[in-house]
């Protein structure tokens, strides 16, 4: 089979080259791949019939019965034009879809494509990125606003829906919050796993965050504060950050200093710490079988729409997965399972390997993260990512992703320790919030993040060797805040820009390459048959008018 394929490829190579240059030199033929399938089939039918009828006319024009059967040639000439029209409508009717199971998705999809077309944006000419894990339309809109990237198309604008379009001339971001299991988990209510022992404090909002930011790059000289410029190798001047006013003190005035801390009367220490309000059991979200089945069908349907609109192109150019901070703390095993299900469907339906970046969101609820942003500075949070990247073409094995999770959490430790080393750092009012944030991320969150990344987005080469060539490439794990207020938005822009910059870093999956080879073989076979037919016609004409003259 391999020998036959190579032989046919070698024979048809000159023919393909000739047709390639014909398409390059003939005006309008370059647009042929963008023509609809019914129109392409109609054009091919017309060309085929035209060649056949012309050959027949030339061959039999000098026969004795040529003038007697002239009406047959008139009918044949009419059929040359009628048959392609019939072919066009038959193919178009056969391609019409039955009544969709998801009319809302169809409506938004059609509206989004129409709105993009009005803006001169076409889905088969612009990189397409899928975003899964958003809770709802509101979170998707907040994330886009936090990126500070202008998008000229937003469909739908307000209603909560299964998919949302955000598009400009550089990229299309398609949020599939109603189609993925991860999004279903994100929309489920969760509670904090740990509460402070002292009087509860109100959570406030963080500021803005966006780039892979390394504490060693920005080590401030002695006397430098949060508003000081960054190190010289960055080449940027930091503007004074516009952050919310100082947060209220979490602990009342120290009027009881000097007293001995006593337990409530008649209560033992073990009972106090186990029964007190300090520790809350988190509301762990669960996916029912109905949820899984419904979202499986919706995700496959969206993938089908994408494939149909982006024929001959890669279905998507990148994938962004949003994971809520609190959800990682409370439901690591559920996230792992949901990620495996979603990625398995995307691999099967799209058959492409591209960048998959994890973005931990909803850190705008963490007051320690807000304090970190305030101290780091506004421009750094706008222009850099916070977390840990990954060499894209390294195999996403479990061991590697486990290490990436450890380094991503280590970014908190690096920055908080660096901030504590600044001059007069101990005089800052909210150092305790930074320390509490550090303790929290180094606890259950760090362990759960390792499990989620390694088992949800990686693979074990010993038990899943086939995923070495199929699993999505891993782009990194980053942290961001995307609250409703600009002061609660941080570290988003650079993550999205990184995805856009990596839009060409992809490859077809083995199944897609195998199918392409089979189709290429059939194509070359038909090209060879066509060439032999054309050669036979030329030989017949030469024999008719030259040899047998």
Coordinates of C-alpha atoms in Angstrom, one line a residue:
X1 CA 0.0 0.0 0.0
X2 CA 2.8 2.4 0.9
X3 CA 4.6 1.6 -2.4
X4 CA 1.4 2.2 -4.4
X5 CA 0.7 5.5 -2.6
X6 CA 4.2 6.7 -3.3
X7 CA 4.0 5.7 -7.0
X8 CA 0.7 7.5 -7.5
X9 CA 2.0 10.6 -5.6
X10 CA 5.1 10.7 -7.9
X11 CA 3.0 10.3 -11.1
X12 CA 0.5 13.0 -10.1
X13 CA 3.1 15.5 -8.7
X14 CA 3.6 17.3 -12.0
X15 CA -0.1 17.5 -12.6
X16 CA -0.6 19.0 -9.1
X17 CA 2.2 21.5 -9.8
X18 CA 0.6 22.6 -13.0
X19 CA -2.8 23.1 -11.4
X20 CA -1.2 25.0 -8.5
X21 CA 0.4 27.5 -10.9
X22 CA -2.8 27.8 -12.9
X23 CA -4.7 28.7 -9.6
X24 CA -1.9 31.2 -8.7
X25 CA -1.9 32.9 -12.0
X26 CA -5.7 32.9 -12.8
X27 CA -7.6 35.7 -11.1
X28 CA -10.4 34.5 -8.8
X29 CA -9.2 30.9 -8.5
X30 CA -7.5 31.5 -5.2
X31 CA -10.9 32.1 -3.7
X32 CA -12.1 28.7 -4.8
X33 CA -11.4 26.9 -1.4
X34 CA -13.6 29.5 0.3
X35 CA -16.5 28.7 -2.0
X36 CA -19.3 26.5 -0.5
X37 CA -19.2 22.8 -1.1
X38 CA -22.4 22.7 -3.3
X39 CA -21.0 25.4 -5.5
X40 CA -17.7 23.6 -5.8
X41 CA -19.4 20.4 -6.8
X42 CA -21.5 22.3 -9.3
X43 CA -18.4 23.9 -10.9
X44 CA -16.6 20.6 -11.1
X45 CA -19.7 19.0 -12.8
X46 CA -19.9 21.9 -15.3
X47 CA -16.2 21.6 -16.2
X48 CA -16.5 17.8 -16.6
X49 CA -19.6 18.0 -18.8
X50 CA -18.1 20.8 -20.9
X51 CA -15.0 18.7 -21.6
X52 CA -17.1 15.7 -22.5
X53 CA -19.5 17.5 -24.8
X54 CA -16.7 19.5 -26.4
X55 CA -14.8 16.3 -27.1
X56 CA -17.9 14.6 -28.5
X57 CA -18.7 17.6 -30.8
X58 CA -15.1 17.8 -32.1
X59 CA -15.0 14.0 -32.6
X60 CA -18.2 13.6 -34.5
X61 CA -18.4 17.0 -36.2
X62 CA -17.1 15.5 -39.5
X63 CA -19.3 12.4 -39.4
X64 CA -22.1 11.9 -42.0
X65 CA -24.8 12.1 -39.3
X66 CA -23.5 15.2 -37.6
X67 CA -25.9 17.6 -39.5
X68 CA -28.9 15.2 -39.1
X69 CA -28.7 15.1 -35.3
X70 CA -27.9 18.7 -34.6
X71 CA -30.8 18.9 -32.1
X72 CA -29.1 16.3 -29.9
X73 CA -26.1 18.7 -29.6
X74 CA -28.4 21.5 -28.6
X75 CA -29.9 19.3 -25.9
X76 CA -26.4 18.3 -24.8
X77 CA -25.3 21.9 -24.6
X78 CA -28.4 22.8 -22.5
X79 CA -27.7 19.9 -20.2
X80 CA -24.2 21.2 -19.6
X81 CA -25.7 24.2 -17.9
X82 CA -28.8 22.5 -16.4
X83 CA -27.1 19.5 -14.7
X84 CA -24.7 21.7 -12.6
X85 CA -27.7 23.7 -11.3
X86 CA -29.5 20.5 -10.3
X87 CA -26.4 19.2 -8.6
X88 CA -26.0 22.4 -6.7
X89 CA -29.5 22.3 -5.2
X90 CA -29.5 18.6 -4.6
X91 CA -26.2 18.9 -2.6
X92 CA -27.5 22.0 -0.8
X93 CA -30.8 20.2 0.2
X94 CA -28.9 17.1 1.3
X95 CA -26.7 19.2 3.5
X96 CA -29.6 20.9 5.2
X97 CA -29.7 20.0 8.9
X98 CA -32.6 18.3 10.6
X99 CA -34.2 20.2 13.5
X100 CA -31.4 20.9 15.9
X101 CA -31.4 19.6 19.4
X102 CA -29.8 22.9 20.5
X103 CA -31.6 25.7 18.7
X104 CA -30.2 28.3 21.2
X105 CA -26.7 27.4 20.3
X106 CA -27.6 27.5 16.6
X107 CA -29.1 30.9 17.0
X108 CA -26.2 32.4 18.8
X109 CA -23.7 30.7 16.4
X110 CA -25.4 32.2 13.4
X111 CA -25.8 35.6 15.0
X112 CA -22.1 35.6 16.0
X113 CA -20.9 34.7 12.5
X114 CA -23.2 37.3 10.9
X115 CA -22.0 40.0 13.3
X116 CA -18.4 39.0 12.6
X117 CA -19.0 39.2 8.9
X118 CA -20.4 42.7 9.2
X119 CA -17.2 43.7 10.9
X120 CA -15.1 42.0 8.2
X121 CA -14.1 39.2 10.5
X122 CA -14.4 35.7 9.1
X123 CA -14.0 32.6 11.2
X124 CA -12.0 30.8 8.6
X125 CA -9.5 33.7 8.3
X126 CA -9.0 34.5 12.0
X127 CA -7.5 32.4 14.8
X128 CA -10.1 30.8 17.0
X129 CA -9.6 30.1 20.7
X130 CA -11.9 28.1 22.9
X131 CA -12.4 29.1 26.6
X132 CA -13.9 26.6 29.0
X133 CA -14.6 26.9 32.7
X134 CA -16.4 30.2 32.8
X135 CA -19.2 30.3 35.3
X136 CA -21.6 32.3 33.1
X137 CA -21.8 35.2 30.7
X138 CA -21.0 37.7 33.4
X139 CA -17.7 36.1 34.2
X140 CA -16.8 35.8 30.5
X141 CA -17.5 39.5 30.0
X142 CA -15.5 40.4 33.1
X143 CA -12.5 38.4 31.9
X144 CA -12.5 40.1 28.6
X145 CA -12.8 43.5 30.2
X146 CA -9.9 42.7 32.5
X147 CA -7.8 41.8 29.5
X148 CA -8.1 45.4 28.2
X149 CA -8.1 44.0 24.7
X150 CA -10.7 45.8 22.5
X151 CA -13.2 43.4 20.9
X152 CA -15.6 44.8 18.3
X153 CA -18.0 41.8 18.4
X154 CA -19.8 40.5 21.5
X155 CA -22.6 38.0 20.9
X156 CA -24.8 37.8 22.9
X157 CA -24.4 41.1 24.7
X158 CA -26.2 40.3 28.0
X159 CA -28.3 37.1 28.1
X160 CA -26.9 34.0 29.8
X161 CA -26.2 31.5 27.0
X162 CA -24.2 28.3 26.3
X163 CA -21.7 30.1 24.1
X164 CA -20.4 33.6 23.8
X165 CA -18.5 35.3 20.9
X166 CA -15.8 37.9 21.5
X167 CA -14.0 38.8 18.3
X168 CA -11.7 41.4 16.7
X169 CA -9.5 41.3 13.6
X170 CA -6.8 39.4 15.5
X171 CA -8.7 36.6 17.2
X172 CA -12.0 35.1 18.1
X173 CA -12.6 33.9 21.7
X174 CA -15.4 31.5 21.9
X175 CA -16.6 30.8 25.5
X176 CA -18.4 27.5 25.9
X177 CA -19.6 27.9 29.5
X178 CA -22.8 26.0 28.8
X179 CA -21.1 23.0 27.1
X180 CA -18.3 21.8 29.3
X181 CA -18.3 19.9 32.6
X182 CA -15.7 22.2 34.1
X183 CA -18.0 25.1 33.6
X184 CA -20.8 23.2 35.3
X185 CA -18.6 22.7 38.3
X186 CA -17.6 26.4 38.3
X187 CA -21.2 27.4 38.4
X188 CA -22.0 25.2 41.4
X189 CA -21.9 27.0 44.8
X190 CA -18.8 26.3 47.0
X191 CA -17.9 27.4 50.4
X192 CA -14.5 28.3 51.9
X193 CA -12.7 25.3 53.4
X194 CA -11.0 27.4 56.0
X195 CA -12.1 30.5 57.9
X196 CA -10.0 32.6 60.2
X197 CA -10.0 31.9 63.9
X198 CA -10.5 35.5 64.8
X199 CA -13.4 37.7 64.0
X200 CA -14.4 37.1 60.4
X201 CA -13.2 39.7 58.0
X202 CA -15.0 40.9 54.9
X203 CA -13.3 39.8 51.6
X204 CA -12.3 42.7 49.5
X205 CA -11.3 43.0 45.9
X206 CA -7.9 42.6 44.3
X207 CA -6.4 44.8 41.7
X208 CA -5.0 44.0 38.3
X209 CA -2.6 41.1 37.2
X210 CA -1.2 40.1 33.8
X211 CA 2.3 38.5 33.0
X212 CA 4.9 35.8 33.9
X213 CA 6.4 37.8 36.6
X214 CA 9.5 36.7 38.4
X215 CA 10.3 38.2 41.8
X216 CA 14.0 38.0 41.1
X217 CA 13.5 40.3 38.2
X218 CA 12.0 43.0 40.2
X219 CA 14.0 42.9 43.5
X220 CA 13.7 46.5 44.6
X221 CA 16.8 48.3 45.9
X222 CA 16.7 49.3 49.5
X223 CA 14.3 52.0 50.1
X224 CA 12.1 51.2 47.1
X225 CA 8.4 50.9 47.6
X226 CA 5.6 49.5 45.7
X227 CA 5.5 52.5 43.4
X228 CA 9.2 52.4 42.5
X229 CA 10.2 51.6 39.0
X230 CA 11.0 48.0 37.9
X231 CA 14.5 46.8 37.4
X232 CA 16.3 48.2 34.4
X233 CA 16.2 45.0 32.4
X234 CA 12.4 45.3 32.1
X235 CA 12.5 48.6 30.3
X236 CA 9.2 49.9 31.7
X237 CA 8.3 52.7 34.0
X238 CA 5.7 51.9 36.7
X239 CA 2.9 54.3 37.2
X240 CA 1.5 54.8 40.6
X241 CA -1.2 52.2 41.0
X242 CA -4.8 53.4 41.5
X243 CA -6.0 50.9 44.1
X244 CA -8.8 50.9 46.5
X245 CA -8.4 52.7 49.9
X246 CA -6.8 50.6 52.7
X247 CA -8.9 47.7 53.8
X248 CA -10.4 47.9 57.3
X249 CA -8.6 46.3 60.1
X250 CA -9.5 42.7 60.6
X251 CA -8.8 42.8 64.4
X252 CA -10.2 45.3 66.8
X253 CA -8.0 47.6 68.8
X254 CA -5.7 45.8 71.2
X255 CA -7.5 46.7 74.3
X256 CA -7.2 43.1 75.7
X257 CA -3.4 42.9 75.3
X258 CA -1.9 41.4 78.4
X259 CA -4.7 39.1 79.3
X260 CA -4.6 35.3 79.3
X261 CA -6.5 33.7 76.5
X262 CA -9.1 31.4 78.1
X263 CA -11.4 28.8 76.6
X264 CA -15.1 29.2 77.1
X265 CA -16.2 27.9 80.5
X266 CA -16.5 24.1 80.6
X267 CA -15.1 23.5 77.1
X268 CA -12.0 21.5 76.3
X269 CA -9.4 22.6 73.8
X270 CA -10.2 19.8 71.4
X271 CA -13.9 20.5 71.4
X272 CA -13.3 24.2 70.9
X273 CA -11.2 23.8 67.8
X274 CA -13.2 21.0 66.3
X275 CA -16.6 22.4 67.0
X276 CA -15.9 26.1 66.5
X277 CA -16.8 28.1 63.4
X278 CA -13.2 28.2 62.2
X279 CA -13.4 25.3 59.9
X280 CA -16.3 24.9 57.5
X281 CA -17.1 21.9 55.4
X282 CA -17.0 23.1 51.8
X283 CA -20.0 22.6 49.6
X284 CA -18.4 20.1 47.1
X285 CA -20.1 20.4 43.7
X286 CA -21.1 17.1 42.0
X287 CA -21.9 16.3 38.4
X288 CA -25.0 14.2 37.8
X289 CA -25.1 11.7 34.9
X290 CA -27.7 13.9 33.3
X291 CA -25.3 16.9 33.4
X292 CA -22.5 14.9 32.0
X293 CA -24.6 13.5 29.1
X294 CA -26.1 16.9 28.2
X295 CA -22.8 18.7 28.2
X296 CA -21.2 15.9 26.3
X297 CA -23.8 16.4 23.5
X298 CA -23.5 20.2 23.6
X299 CA -19.7 20.1 23.4
X300 CA -19.7 17.7 20.5
X301 CA -22.3 19.8 18.7
X302 CA -20.2 23.0 19.1
X303 CA -17.2 21.1 17.8
X304 CA -19.2 20.0 14.8
X305 CA -20.2 23.6 14.0
X306 CA -16.6 24.7 14.3
X307 CA -15.4 21.9 11.9
X308 CA -18.0 22.8 9.4
X309 CA -17.1 26.5 9.3
X310 CA -13.4 26.0 9.3
X311 CA -13.1 23.3 6.7
X312 CA -9.5 22.8 5.4
X313 CA -8.2 24.8 8.5
X314 CA -7.3 23.6 12.0
X315 CA -10.6 23.8 14.0
X316 CA -9.0 25.8 16.9
X317 CA -5.7 27.6 17.5
X318 CA -5.7 27.4 21.3
X319 CA -7.6 26.5 24.4
X320 CA -7.9 28.4 27.7
X321 CA -9.3 26.6 30.8
X322 CA -10.5 28.7 33.7
X323 CA -10.4 27.1 37.2
X324 CA -11.9 28.9 40.3
X325 CA -9.5 29.2 43.2
X326 CA -12.0 27.9 45.8
X327 CA -13.1 25.1 43.6
X328 CA -9.5 23.7 43.4
X329 CA -9.4 23.8 47.2
X330 CA -12.7 21.9 47.7
X331 CA -13.2 19.7 44.6
X332 CA -9.9 18.6 43.1
X333 CA -11.1 15.1 42.2
X334 CA -14.2 16.5 40.5
X335 CA -12.2 19.0 38.5
X336 CA -9.8 16.2 37.5
X337 CA -12.7 14.1 36.2
X338 CA -14.4 16.9 34.4
X339 CA -11.2 18.0 32.7
X340 CA -10.5 14.5 31.5
X341 CA -14.0 14.2 30.1
X342 CA -13.9 17.6 28.3
X343 CA -10.4 17.1 26.9
X344 CA -11.3 13.6 25.7
X345 CA -14.2 15.0 23.7
X346 CA -12.2 17.9 22.3
X347 CA -9.4 15.5 21.2
X348 CA -11.9 13.2 19.6
X349 CA -13.9 15.8 17.8
X350 CA -11.2 18.4 16.8
X351 CA -8.3 16.1 16.3
X352 CA -5.7 18.8 16.8
X353 CA -3.0 19.4 19.4
X354 CA -2.7 23.1 20.4
X355 CA -1.8 25.1 23.5
X356 CA -4.0 24.5 26.6
X357 CA -3.4 27.1 29.3
X358 CA -4.8 26.9 32.8
X359 CA -5.9 30.2 34.4
X360 CA -6.8 30.1 38.1
X361 CA -9.5 32.8 38.5
X362 CA -11.8 34.4 41.2
X363 CA -8.7 35.6 43.2
X364 CA -10.5 38.9 43.3
X365 CA -12.3 37.5 46.4
X366 CA -9.0 37.0 48.3
X367 CA -7.9 40.0 50.3
X368 CA -4.3 38.7 50.5
X369 CA -4.1 38.6 46.7
X370 CA -5.4 42.2 46.6
X371 CA -2.7 43.3 49.0
X372 CA -0.1 41.5 46.9
X373 CA -1.3 43.4 43.8
X374 CA -1.2 46.7 45.6
X375 CA 2.4 46.1 46.7
X376 CA 3.7 44.8 43.4
X377 CA 2.4 47.8 41.4
X378 CA -0.2 48.5 38.8
X379 CA 1.9 48.3 35.6
X380 CA 3.5 45.0 36.6
X381 CA 0.1 43.5 37.2
X382 CA -1.1 44.8 33.9
X383 CA 1.8 43.7 31.7
X384 CA 2.9 40.4 33.2
X385 CA 1.6 37.0 34.0
X386 CA 1.7 35.5 37.5
X387 CA 2.4 31.8 37.8
X388 CA 4.5 29.4 35.8
X389 CA 4.8 28.8 32.1
X390 CA 5.8 25.7 30.3
X391 CA 7.8 24.9 27.2
X392 CA 4.9 24.2 24.8
X393 CA 6.4 21.2 23.0
X394 CA 7.5 19.4 26.1
X395 CA 5.3 16.3 26.5
X396 CA 2.6 17.0 29.1
X397 CA 3.4 14.1 31.3
X398 CA 2.1 13.9 34.9
X399 CA 5.5 14.3 36.4
X400 CA 6.2 17.5 34.5
X401 CA 2.8 19.1 35.2
X402 CA 3.2 18.2 38.9
X403 CA 6.4 20.2 38.9
X404 CA 4.8 23.1 37.1
X405 CA 2.0 23.2 39.7
X406 CA 4.7 23.4 42.5
X407 CA 6.5 26.2 40.7
X408 CA 3.3 28.1 40.0
X409 CA 2.4 28.1 43.8
X410 CA 6.1 29.0 44.5
X411 CA 5.5 32.4 42.7
X412 CA 3.4 33.4 45.8
X413 CA 6.3 32.5 48.1
X414 CA 8.9 34.3 46.0
X415 CA 7.0 37.5 45.8
X416 CA 5.7 37.7 49.3
X417 CA 9.1 37.0 50.8
X418 CA 10.6 39.7 48.5
X419 CA 8.0 42.2 49.6
X420 CA 8.8 41.4 53.3
X421 CA 12.5 42.2 52.6
X422 CA 11.8 45.7 51.4
X423 CA 12.7 48.6 53.7
X424 CA 10.0 49.4 56.2
X425 CA 8.1 46.3 55.0
X426 CA 7.2 45.3 58.6
X427 CA 5.4 48.6 59.1
X428 CA 2.9 47.8 56.4
X429 CA -0.6 47.5 57.9
X430 CA -1.7 44.4 56.0
X431 CA 1.4 42.1 56.1
X432 CA -0.8 39.5 57.9
X433 CA -3.0 39.2 54.8
X434 CA 0.0 38.4 52.6
X435 CA 1.1 35.8 55.2
X436 CA -2.4 34.3 55.4
X437 CA -2.5 34.0 51.6
X438 CA 0.9 32.3 51.6
X439 CA -0.3 29.8 54.2
X440 CA -3.4 29.1 52.3
X441 CA -1.8 28.5 48.9
X442 CA 0.9 26.3 50.4
X443 CA -1.7 24.1 52.2
X444 CA -4.5 22.1 50.6
X445 CA -4.6 24.3 47.5
X446 CA -1.0 23.5 46.5
X447 CA -1.6 19.7 46.9
X448 CA -4.9 19.9 45.0
X449 CA -3.5 22.0 42.2
X450 CA -0.8 19.3 41.6
X451 CA -3.4 16.6 41.4
X452 CA -5.6 18.7 39.0
X453 CA -2.8 19.6 36.6
X454 CA -1.1 16.2 36.6
X455 CA -4.1 14.0 36.3
X456 CA -6.6 16.3 34.6
X457 CA -4.4 17.9 32.0
X458 CA -1.4 15.5 31.8
X459 CA -1.0 11.8 31.1
X460 CA 0.9 8.8 32.4
X461 CA 3.2 7.5 29.7
X462 CA 3.2 4.0 31.3
X463 CA -0.5 3.5 31.2
X464 CA -1.6 6.0 28.5
X465 CA 1.2 5.9 25.8
X466 CA -1.3 6.9 23.1
X467 CA -1.8 10.3 24.6
X468 CA 1.8 11.2 24.0
X469 CA 0.8 12.2 20.5
X470 CA -2.8 13.2 21.2
X471 CA -3.0 15.2 24.5
X472 CA -3.2 19.0 24.3
X473 CA 0.1 20.8 24.7
X474 CA 0.3 22.5 28.1
X475 CA 1.0 26.3 28.0
X476 CA 1.3 26.9 31.7
X477 CA -0.6 27.6 34.9
X478 CA -1.3 31.3 35.8
X479 CA -3.3 33.2 38.4
X480 CA -5.6 36.1 37.7
X481 CA -8.3 38.3 39.1
X482 CA -11.2 39.4 36.9
X483 CA -13.7 41.2 39.2
X484 CA -16.4 43.6 38.1
X485 CA -14.4 46.6 39.2
X486 CA -11.2 47.6 37.4
X487 CA -9.4 47.5 40.7
X488 CA -10.2 43.8 41.0
X489 CA -8.8 42.9 37.6
X490 CA -5.2 41.7 37.2
X491 CA -2.8 39.5 35.3
X492 CA -5.3 38.7 32.5
X493 CA -4.1 40.6 29.4
X494 CA -0.7 38.9 29.1
X495 CA -2.3 35.4 29.4
X496 CA -4.6 36.1 26.5
X497 CA -1.9 37.7 24.4
X498 CA 0.4 34.7 25.0
X499 CA -2.3 32.5 23.5
X500 CA -2.7 34.7 20.5
X501 CA 1.1 34.7 19.9
X502 CA 1.1 30.9 20.0
X503 CA -1.8 30.5 17.5
X504 CA 0.5 28.8 15.1
X505 CA 2.0 26.3 17.6
X506 CA -0.1 23.3 16.8
X507 CA -0.2 20.0 14.9
X508 CA -2.8 17.6 13.7
X509 CA -3.5 14.5 15.8
X510 CA -2.4 11.1 14.4
X511 CA -6.0 10.2 13.6
X512 CA -6.4 13.4 11.5
X513 CA -3.1 12.8 9.7
X514 CA -4.1 9.2 8.9
X515 CA -7.5 10.3 7.5
X516 CA -5.8 13.0 5.5
X517 CA -3.4 10.5 4.0
X518 CA -6.3 8.3 3.0
X519 CA -8.2 11.2 1.4
X520 CA -5.0 12.3 -0.3
X521 CA -4.5 8.9 -1.8
X522 CA -8.1 8.9 -3.2
X523 CA -7.5 12.4 -4.5
X524 CA -4.3 11.4 -6.3
X525 CA -6.0 8.3 -7.6
X526 CA -8.8 10.4 -9.2
X527 CA -6.3 12.9 -10.5
X528 CA -4.4 10.0 -12.2
X529 CA -7.6 8.6 -13.7
X530 CA -8.5 12.1 -14.9
X531 CA -5.1 12.5 -16.5
X532 CA -5.3 9.1 -18.2
X533 CA -8.8 10.0 -19.5
X534 CA -7.5 13.3 -20.8
X535 CA -4.6 11.6 -22.5
X536 CA -6.9 9.1 -24.1
X537 CA -9.1 11.9 -25.5
X538 CA -6.0 13.6 -27.0
X539 CA -4.8 10.3 -28.5
X540 CA -8.3 9.8 -30.0
X541 CA -8.3 13.3 -31.5
X542 CA -4.8 12.8 -33.0
X543 CA -5.8 9.5 -34.5
X544 CA -9.0 10.9 -35.9
X545 CA -7.7 14.0 -37.5
X546 CA -4.0 13.2 -38.2
X547 CA -3.5 9.5 -38.6
X548 CA -6.9 8.5 -40.1
X549 CA -7.4 11.8 -42.0

